[in-house]
Short mmCIF file of C-alpha atoms and ligand atoms in Angstrom, two decimals:
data_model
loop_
_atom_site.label_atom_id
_atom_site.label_comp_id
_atom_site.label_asym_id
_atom_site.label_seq_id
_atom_site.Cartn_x
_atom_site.Cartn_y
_atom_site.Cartn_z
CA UNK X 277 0.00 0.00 0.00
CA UNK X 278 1.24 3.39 -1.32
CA UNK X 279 0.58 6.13 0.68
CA UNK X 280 0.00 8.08 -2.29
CA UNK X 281 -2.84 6.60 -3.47
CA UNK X 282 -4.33 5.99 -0.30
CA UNK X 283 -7.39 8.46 -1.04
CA UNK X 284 -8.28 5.71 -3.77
CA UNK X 285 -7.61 3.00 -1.30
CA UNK X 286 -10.00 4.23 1.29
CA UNK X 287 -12.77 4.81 -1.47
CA UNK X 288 -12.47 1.21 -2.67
CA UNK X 289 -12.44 -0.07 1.16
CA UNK X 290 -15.42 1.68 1.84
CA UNK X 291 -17.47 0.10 -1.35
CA UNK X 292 -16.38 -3.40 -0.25
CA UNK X 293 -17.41 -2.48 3.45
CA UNK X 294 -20.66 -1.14 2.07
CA UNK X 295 -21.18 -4.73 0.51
CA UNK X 296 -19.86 -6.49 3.29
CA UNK X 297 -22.85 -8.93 5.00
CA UNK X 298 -21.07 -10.92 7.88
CA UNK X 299 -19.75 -9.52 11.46
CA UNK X 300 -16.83 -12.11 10.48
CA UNK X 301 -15.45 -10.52 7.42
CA UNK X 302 -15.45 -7.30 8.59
CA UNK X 303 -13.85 -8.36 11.10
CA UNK X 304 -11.42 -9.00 9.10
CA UNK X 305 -11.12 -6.43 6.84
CA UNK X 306 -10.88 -3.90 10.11
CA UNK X 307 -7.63 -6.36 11.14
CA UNK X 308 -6.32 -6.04 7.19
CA UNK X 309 -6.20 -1.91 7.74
CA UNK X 310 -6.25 -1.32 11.08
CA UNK X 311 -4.86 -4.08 13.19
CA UNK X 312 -1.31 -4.22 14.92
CA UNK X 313 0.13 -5.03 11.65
CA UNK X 314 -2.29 -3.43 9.26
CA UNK X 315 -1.48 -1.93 6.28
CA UNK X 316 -2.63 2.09 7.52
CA UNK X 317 -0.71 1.07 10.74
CA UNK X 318 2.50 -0.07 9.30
CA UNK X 319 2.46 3.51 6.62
CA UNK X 320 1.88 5.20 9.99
CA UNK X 321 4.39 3.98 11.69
CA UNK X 322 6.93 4.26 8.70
CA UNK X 323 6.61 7.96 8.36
CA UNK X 324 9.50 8.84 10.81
CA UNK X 325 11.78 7.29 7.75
CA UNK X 326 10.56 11.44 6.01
CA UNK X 327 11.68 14.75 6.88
CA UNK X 328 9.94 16.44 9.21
CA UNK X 329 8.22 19.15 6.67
CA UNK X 330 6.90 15.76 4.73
CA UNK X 331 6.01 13.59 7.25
CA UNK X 332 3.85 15.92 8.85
CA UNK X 333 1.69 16.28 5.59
CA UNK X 334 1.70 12.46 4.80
CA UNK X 335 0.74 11.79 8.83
CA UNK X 336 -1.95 14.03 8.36
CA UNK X 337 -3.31 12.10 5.17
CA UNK X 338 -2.92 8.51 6.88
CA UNK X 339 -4.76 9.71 10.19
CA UNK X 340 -7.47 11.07 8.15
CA UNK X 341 -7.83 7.74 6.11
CA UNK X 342 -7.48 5.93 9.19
CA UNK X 343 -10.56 7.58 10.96
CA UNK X 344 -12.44 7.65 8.21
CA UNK X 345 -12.00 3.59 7.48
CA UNK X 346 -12.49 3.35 11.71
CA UNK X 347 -15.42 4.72 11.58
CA UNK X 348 -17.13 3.27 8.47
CA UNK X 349 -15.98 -0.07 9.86
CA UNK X 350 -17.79 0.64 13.24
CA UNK X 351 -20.85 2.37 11.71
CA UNK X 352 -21.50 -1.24 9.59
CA UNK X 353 -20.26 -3.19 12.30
CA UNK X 354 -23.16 -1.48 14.55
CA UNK X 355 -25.68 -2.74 11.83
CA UNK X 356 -24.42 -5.94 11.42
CA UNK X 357 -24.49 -6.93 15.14
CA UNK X 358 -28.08 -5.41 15.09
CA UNK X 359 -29.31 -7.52 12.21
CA UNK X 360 -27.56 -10.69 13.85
CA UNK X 361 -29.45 -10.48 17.28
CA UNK X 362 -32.60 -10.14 15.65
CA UNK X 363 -32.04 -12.90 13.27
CA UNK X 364 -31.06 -15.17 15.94
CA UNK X 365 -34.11 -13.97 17.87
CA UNK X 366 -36.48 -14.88 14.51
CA UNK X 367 -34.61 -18.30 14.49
CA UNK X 368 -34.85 -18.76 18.34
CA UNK X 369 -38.67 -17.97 18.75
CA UNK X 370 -40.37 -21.04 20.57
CA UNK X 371 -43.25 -22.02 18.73
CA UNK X 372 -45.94 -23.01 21.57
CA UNK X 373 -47.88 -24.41 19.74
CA UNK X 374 -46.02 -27.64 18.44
CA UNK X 375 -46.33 -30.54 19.81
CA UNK X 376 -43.91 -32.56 22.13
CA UNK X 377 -44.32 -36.11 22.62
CA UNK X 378 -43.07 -37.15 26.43
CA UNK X 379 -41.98 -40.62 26.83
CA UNK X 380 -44.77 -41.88 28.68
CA UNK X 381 -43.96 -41.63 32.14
CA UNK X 382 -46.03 -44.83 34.01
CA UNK X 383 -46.82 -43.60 37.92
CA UNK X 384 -46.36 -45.84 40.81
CA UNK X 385 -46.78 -46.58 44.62
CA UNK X 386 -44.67 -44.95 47.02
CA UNK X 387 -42.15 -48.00 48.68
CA UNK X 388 -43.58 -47.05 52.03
CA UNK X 389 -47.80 -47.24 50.41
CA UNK X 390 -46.43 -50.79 48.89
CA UNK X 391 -44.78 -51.77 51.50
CA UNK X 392 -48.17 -51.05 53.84
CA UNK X 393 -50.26 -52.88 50.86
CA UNK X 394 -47.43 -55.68 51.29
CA UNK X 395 -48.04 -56.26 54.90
CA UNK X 396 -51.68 -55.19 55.50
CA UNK X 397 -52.15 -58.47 52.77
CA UNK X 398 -49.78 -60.81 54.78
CA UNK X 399 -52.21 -60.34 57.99
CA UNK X 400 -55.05 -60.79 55.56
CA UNK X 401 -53.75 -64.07 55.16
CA UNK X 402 -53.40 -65.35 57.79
CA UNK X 403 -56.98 -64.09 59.23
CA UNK X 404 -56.74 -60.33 60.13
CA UNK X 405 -59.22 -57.89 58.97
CA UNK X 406 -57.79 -53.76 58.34
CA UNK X 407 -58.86 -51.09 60.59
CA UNK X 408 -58.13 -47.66 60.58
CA UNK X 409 -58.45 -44.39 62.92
CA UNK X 410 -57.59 -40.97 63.10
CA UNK X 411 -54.42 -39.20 63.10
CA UNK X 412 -55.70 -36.87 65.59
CA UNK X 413 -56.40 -38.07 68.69
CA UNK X 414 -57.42 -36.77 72.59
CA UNK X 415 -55.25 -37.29 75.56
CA UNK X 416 -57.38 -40.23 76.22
CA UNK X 417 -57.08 -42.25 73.50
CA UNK X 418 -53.07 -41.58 72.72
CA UNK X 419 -52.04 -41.84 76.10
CA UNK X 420 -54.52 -42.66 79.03
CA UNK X 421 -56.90 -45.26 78.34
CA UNK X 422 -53.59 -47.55 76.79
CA UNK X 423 -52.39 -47.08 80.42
CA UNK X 424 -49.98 -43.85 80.51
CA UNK X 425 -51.73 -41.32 82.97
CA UNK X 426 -50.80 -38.07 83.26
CA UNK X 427 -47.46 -36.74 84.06
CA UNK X 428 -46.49 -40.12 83.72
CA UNK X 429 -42.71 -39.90 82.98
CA UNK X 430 -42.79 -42.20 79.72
CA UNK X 431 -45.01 -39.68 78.09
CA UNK X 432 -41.46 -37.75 77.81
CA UNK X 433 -40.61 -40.71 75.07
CA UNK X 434 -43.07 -39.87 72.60
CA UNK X 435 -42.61 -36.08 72.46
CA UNK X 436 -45.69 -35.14 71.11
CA UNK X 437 -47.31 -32.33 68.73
CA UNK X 438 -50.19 -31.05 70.98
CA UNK X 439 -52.69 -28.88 69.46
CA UNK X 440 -52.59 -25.43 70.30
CA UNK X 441 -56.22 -24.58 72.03
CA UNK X 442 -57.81 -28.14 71.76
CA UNK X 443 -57.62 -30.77 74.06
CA UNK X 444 -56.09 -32.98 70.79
CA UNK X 445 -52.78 -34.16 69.48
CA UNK X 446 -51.44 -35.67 66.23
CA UNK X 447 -50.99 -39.39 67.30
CA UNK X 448 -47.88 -40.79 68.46
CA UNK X 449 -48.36 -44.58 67.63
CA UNK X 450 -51.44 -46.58 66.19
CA UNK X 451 -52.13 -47.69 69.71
CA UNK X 452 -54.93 -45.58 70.16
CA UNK X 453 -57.56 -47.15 67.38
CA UNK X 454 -56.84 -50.58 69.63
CA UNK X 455 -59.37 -48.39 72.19
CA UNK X 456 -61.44 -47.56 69.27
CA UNK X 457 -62.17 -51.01 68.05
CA UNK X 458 -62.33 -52.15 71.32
CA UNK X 459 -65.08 -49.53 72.24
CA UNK X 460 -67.16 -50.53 69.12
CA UNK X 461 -66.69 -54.03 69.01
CA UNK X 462 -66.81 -57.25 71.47
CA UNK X 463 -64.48 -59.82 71.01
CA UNK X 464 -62.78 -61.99 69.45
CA UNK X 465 -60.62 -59.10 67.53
CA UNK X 466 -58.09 -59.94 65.30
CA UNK X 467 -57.20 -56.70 63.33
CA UNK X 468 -54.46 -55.00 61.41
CA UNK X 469 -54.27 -50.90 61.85
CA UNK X 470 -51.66 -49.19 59.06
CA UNK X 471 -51.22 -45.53 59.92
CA UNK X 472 -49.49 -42.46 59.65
CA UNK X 473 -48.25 -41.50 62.97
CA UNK X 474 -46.04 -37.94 64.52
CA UNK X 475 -43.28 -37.27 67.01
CA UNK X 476 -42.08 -34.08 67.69
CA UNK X 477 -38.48 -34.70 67.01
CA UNK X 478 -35.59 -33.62 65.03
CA UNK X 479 -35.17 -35.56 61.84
CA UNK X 480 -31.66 -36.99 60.99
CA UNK X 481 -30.82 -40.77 59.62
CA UNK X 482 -32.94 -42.88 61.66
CA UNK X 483 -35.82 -40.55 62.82
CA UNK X 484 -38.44 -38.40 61.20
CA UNK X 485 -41.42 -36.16 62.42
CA UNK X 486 -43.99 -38.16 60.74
CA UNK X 487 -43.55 -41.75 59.70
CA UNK X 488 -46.11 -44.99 59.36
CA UNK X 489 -46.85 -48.15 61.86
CA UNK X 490 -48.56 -51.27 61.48
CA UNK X 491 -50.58 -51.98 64.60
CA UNK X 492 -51.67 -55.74 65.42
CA UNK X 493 -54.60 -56.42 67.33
CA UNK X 494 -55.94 -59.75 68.31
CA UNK X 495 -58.03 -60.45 71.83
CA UNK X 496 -59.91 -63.30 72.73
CA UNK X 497 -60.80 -66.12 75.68
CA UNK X 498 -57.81 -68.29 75.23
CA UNK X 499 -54.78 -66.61 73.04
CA UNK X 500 -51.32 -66.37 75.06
CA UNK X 501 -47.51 -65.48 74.50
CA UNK X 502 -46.89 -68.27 72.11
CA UNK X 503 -50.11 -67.03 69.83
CA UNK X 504 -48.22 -63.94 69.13
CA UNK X 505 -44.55 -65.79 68.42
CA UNK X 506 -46.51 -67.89 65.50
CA UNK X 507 -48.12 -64.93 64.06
CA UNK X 508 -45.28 -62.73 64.39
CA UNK X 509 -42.51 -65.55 62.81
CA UNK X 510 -44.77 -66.04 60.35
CA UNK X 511 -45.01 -62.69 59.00
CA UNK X 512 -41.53 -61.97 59.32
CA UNK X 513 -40.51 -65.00 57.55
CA UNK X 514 -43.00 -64.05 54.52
CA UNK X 515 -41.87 -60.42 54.26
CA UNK X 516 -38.14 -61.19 54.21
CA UNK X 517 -39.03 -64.18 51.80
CA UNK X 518 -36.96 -66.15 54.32
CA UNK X 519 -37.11 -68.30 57.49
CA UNK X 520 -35.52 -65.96 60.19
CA UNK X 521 -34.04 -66.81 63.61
CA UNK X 522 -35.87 -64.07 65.87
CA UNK X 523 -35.92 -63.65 68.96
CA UNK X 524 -38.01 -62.02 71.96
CA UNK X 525 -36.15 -60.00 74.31
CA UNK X 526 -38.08 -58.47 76.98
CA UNK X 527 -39.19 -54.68 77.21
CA UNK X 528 -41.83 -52.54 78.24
CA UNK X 529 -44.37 -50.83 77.14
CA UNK X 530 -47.24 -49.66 79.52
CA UNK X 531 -49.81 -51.27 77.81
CA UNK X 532 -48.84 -54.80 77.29
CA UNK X 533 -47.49 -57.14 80.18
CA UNK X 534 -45.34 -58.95 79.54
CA UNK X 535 -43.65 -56.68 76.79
CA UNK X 536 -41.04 -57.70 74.43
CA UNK X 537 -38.79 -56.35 71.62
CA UNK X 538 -38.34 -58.65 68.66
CA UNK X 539 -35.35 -59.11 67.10
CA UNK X 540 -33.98 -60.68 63.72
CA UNK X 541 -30.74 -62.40 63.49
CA UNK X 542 -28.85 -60.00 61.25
CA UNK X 543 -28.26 -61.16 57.64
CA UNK X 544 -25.93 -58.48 56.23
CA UNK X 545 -23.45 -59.47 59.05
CA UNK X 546 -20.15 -60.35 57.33
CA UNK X 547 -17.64 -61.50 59.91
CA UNK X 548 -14.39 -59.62 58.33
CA UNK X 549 -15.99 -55.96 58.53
CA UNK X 550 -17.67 -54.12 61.31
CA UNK X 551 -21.57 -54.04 60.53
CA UNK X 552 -23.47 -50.72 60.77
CA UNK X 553 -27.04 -52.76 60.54
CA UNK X 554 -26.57 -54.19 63.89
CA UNK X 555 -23.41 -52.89 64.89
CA UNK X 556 -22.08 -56.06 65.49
CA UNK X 557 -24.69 -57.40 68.07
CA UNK X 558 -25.77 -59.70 65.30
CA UNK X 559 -29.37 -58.85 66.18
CA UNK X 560 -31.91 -56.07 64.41
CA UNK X 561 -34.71 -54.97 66.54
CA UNK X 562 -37.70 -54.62 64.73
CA UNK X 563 -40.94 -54.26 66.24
CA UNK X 564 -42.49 -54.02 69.96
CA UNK X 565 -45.28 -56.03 70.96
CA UNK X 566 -46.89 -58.05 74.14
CA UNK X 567 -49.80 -58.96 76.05
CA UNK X 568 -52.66 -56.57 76.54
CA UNK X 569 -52.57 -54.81 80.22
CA UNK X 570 -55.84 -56.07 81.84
CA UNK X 571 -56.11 -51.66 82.73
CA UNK X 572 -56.40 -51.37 78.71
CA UNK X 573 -59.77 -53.82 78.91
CA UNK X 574 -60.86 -52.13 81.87
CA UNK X 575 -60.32 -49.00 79.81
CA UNK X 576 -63.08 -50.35 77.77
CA UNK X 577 -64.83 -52.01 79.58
CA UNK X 578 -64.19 -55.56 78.39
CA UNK X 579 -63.94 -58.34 81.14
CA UNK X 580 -60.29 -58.83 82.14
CA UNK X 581 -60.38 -61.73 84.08
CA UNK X 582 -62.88 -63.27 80.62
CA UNK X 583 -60.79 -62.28 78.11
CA UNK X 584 -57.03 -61.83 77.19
CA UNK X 585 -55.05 -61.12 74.06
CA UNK X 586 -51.73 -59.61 72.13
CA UNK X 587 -50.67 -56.64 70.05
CA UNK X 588 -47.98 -55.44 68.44
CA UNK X 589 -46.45 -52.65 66.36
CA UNK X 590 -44.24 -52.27 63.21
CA UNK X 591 -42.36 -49.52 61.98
CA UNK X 592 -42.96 -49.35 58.44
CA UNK X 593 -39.82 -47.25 57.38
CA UNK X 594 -37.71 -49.03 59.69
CA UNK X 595 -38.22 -52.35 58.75
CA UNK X 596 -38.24 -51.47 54.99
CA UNK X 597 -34.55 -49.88 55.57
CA UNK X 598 -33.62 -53.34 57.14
CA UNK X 599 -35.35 -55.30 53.66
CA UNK X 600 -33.43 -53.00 51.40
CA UNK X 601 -30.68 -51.94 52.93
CA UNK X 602 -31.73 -48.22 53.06
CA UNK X 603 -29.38 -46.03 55.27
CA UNK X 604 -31.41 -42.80 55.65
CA UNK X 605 -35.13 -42.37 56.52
CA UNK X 606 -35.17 -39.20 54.73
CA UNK X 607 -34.51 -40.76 51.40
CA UNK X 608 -38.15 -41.70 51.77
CA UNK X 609 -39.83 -38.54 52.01
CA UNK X 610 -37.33 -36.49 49.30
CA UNK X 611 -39.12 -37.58 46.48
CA UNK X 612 -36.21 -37.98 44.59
CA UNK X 613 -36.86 -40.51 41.42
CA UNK X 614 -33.46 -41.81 41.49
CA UNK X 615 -34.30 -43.42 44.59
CA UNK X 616 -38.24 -44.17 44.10
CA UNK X 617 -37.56 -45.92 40.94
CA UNK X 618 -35.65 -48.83 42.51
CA UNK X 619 -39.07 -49.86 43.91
N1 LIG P 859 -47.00 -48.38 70.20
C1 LIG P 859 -45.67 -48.87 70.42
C2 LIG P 859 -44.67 -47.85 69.87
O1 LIG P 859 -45.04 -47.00 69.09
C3 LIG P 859 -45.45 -50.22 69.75
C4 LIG P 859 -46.29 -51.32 70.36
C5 LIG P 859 -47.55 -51.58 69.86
C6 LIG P 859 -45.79 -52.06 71.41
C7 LIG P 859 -48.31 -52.61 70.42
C8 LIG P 859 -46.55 -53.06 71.97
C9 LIG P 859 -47.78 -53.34 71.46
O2 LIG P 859 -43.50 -47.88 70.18
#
């Protein structure tokens, strides 16, 4: 590039920039003249090879070409980047109205609903019918009439979600429909009671707020300790779709006498490696249960000295984390599909 001709130069550059239709090639037209070793930058920067009286007059001639290509290049570049958002706009616009076919997404139980279903149908079989009562209860039924008066210190157990200006409270077991279908019904009573049940407590791994019990029920002239054994080995041995050793270690609970805690022999336990299911005791505790306290019949009014019978209760969660090996409660109640699908 001459810098005597650059007038024509700049004339020509500013045709082709008029017909110029991509940010790209402007681009790099602007880098051809102007950029660190463009051709109006090296003429500039060659000028101090003239005298002074010339180089002044040529400097003057270069600057003026420069600004003038500068600021057609910006001018079109301006339009350019204008006509290139809204292009992209036109080509980005959603159209609502088509159509998008989802993979059909089938819905299922929730593990704990199934695992209810599962066990409610187990009892079925082997000749209990399904009760149910309400998650908010009186003082009565929760506590008192299953034998806990008042300021009795093992209310401080089941720290409980009182009602603010009733006398009610959410329920802290399924205990209390035993003194419903005990007020509305004479014996024999062999029942099953699923339920959602509340504790005021923190949640972390192993507890929540609100979780679900199975309550067993049976009462009638002649049923004793060994009743409740067979029915309670044989469910265990049909929902771990094995036979189990288990085992009955005594307990209490204020409305059974004798109480007891039943345990599984653990079946995760591998004898190289510490095991967190039953931390090595080689037993999992999974459910509480006994003989009904003759003050629960007087309760309702049912003949003590006549009548007699067992009940029990199962932690839904907790002996669903023992089936599948489920480390956290909360993974339950998260909703998270990842962990609902494996069901
Ligand atoms: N209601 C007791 C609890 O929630 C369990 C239980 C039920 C124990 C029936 C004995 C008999 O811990």
């Amino acid at each position: 590039m001459n810098i005597d001709n650059i007038e024509q130069i700049v004339e020509k550059t500013i045709k082709e920039i008029g017909s110029i239709n991509d940010v790209l090639i402007l681009r790099r037209l602007e880098i051809k003249y102007l950029g660190r070793n463009g051709l109006l930058t090296k003429i500039l920067r060659n000028l101090s090879k003239y005298h002074i009286s010339i180089r002044k007059k040529k400097g003057a001639i270069a600057n003026k070409a420069k600004k003038i290509l500068s600021n057609e290049i910006n001018k079109k570049m301006a339009i350019l980047k204008k006509s290139d958002t809204i292009s992209k706009i036109e080509n980005e616009t959603i159209d609502c109205s088509s159509v998008f076919y989802f993979p059909f997404l089938e819905g299922s139980f929730h593990p704990i609903m199934n695992a209810m279903y599962n066990i409610v149908s187990i009892f079925q079989g082997l000749g209990f019918f399904v009760a149910d009562g309400p998650e908010m209860e009186t003082d009565w039924y929760n506590f008192e009439a299953l034998n806990i008066p008042k300021n009795h210190s093992v209310r401080d157990i089941q720290d409980t979600f009182y009602i603010q200006g009733t006398e009610k409270l959410l329920r802290t077991h399924t205990s209390p429909v035993q003194i419903h279908i005990m007020e509305n019904q004479n014996p024999p009573i062999k029942v099953i009671v699923p339920g959602r049940v509340y504790r005021n407590e923190h949640s972390d791994s192993t507890h929540s707020p609100i979780f679900h019990q199975i309550e067993g029920l049976v009462v009638e002239e002649n049923v004793n300790f060994t009743d409740l054994k067979f029915i309670l080995k044989k469910f265990i041995d049909i929902f771990f779709d094995k036979s189990l050793e288990i085992r009955f270690r005594p307990s209490y609970f204020q409305f059974t006498e004798p109480s007891a805690e039943v345990d599984i022999k653990c079946f995760y336990c591998n004898k190289n490696s510490y095991c967190k299911i039953c931390k090595n005791s080689g037993w999992i505790e999974i459910l509480g249960c006994g003989m009904v306290h003759p003050n629960v019949f007087k309760s309702v009014n049912y003949d003590y000295e006549k009548y007699n019978g067992y009940a029990f209760g199962i932690g839904i969660e907790r002996i669903l984390m023992i089936k599948h090996r489920i480390n956290d409660i909360r993974l339950f109640y998260e909703n998270n599909l990842g962990f609902l699908k494996q069901f």
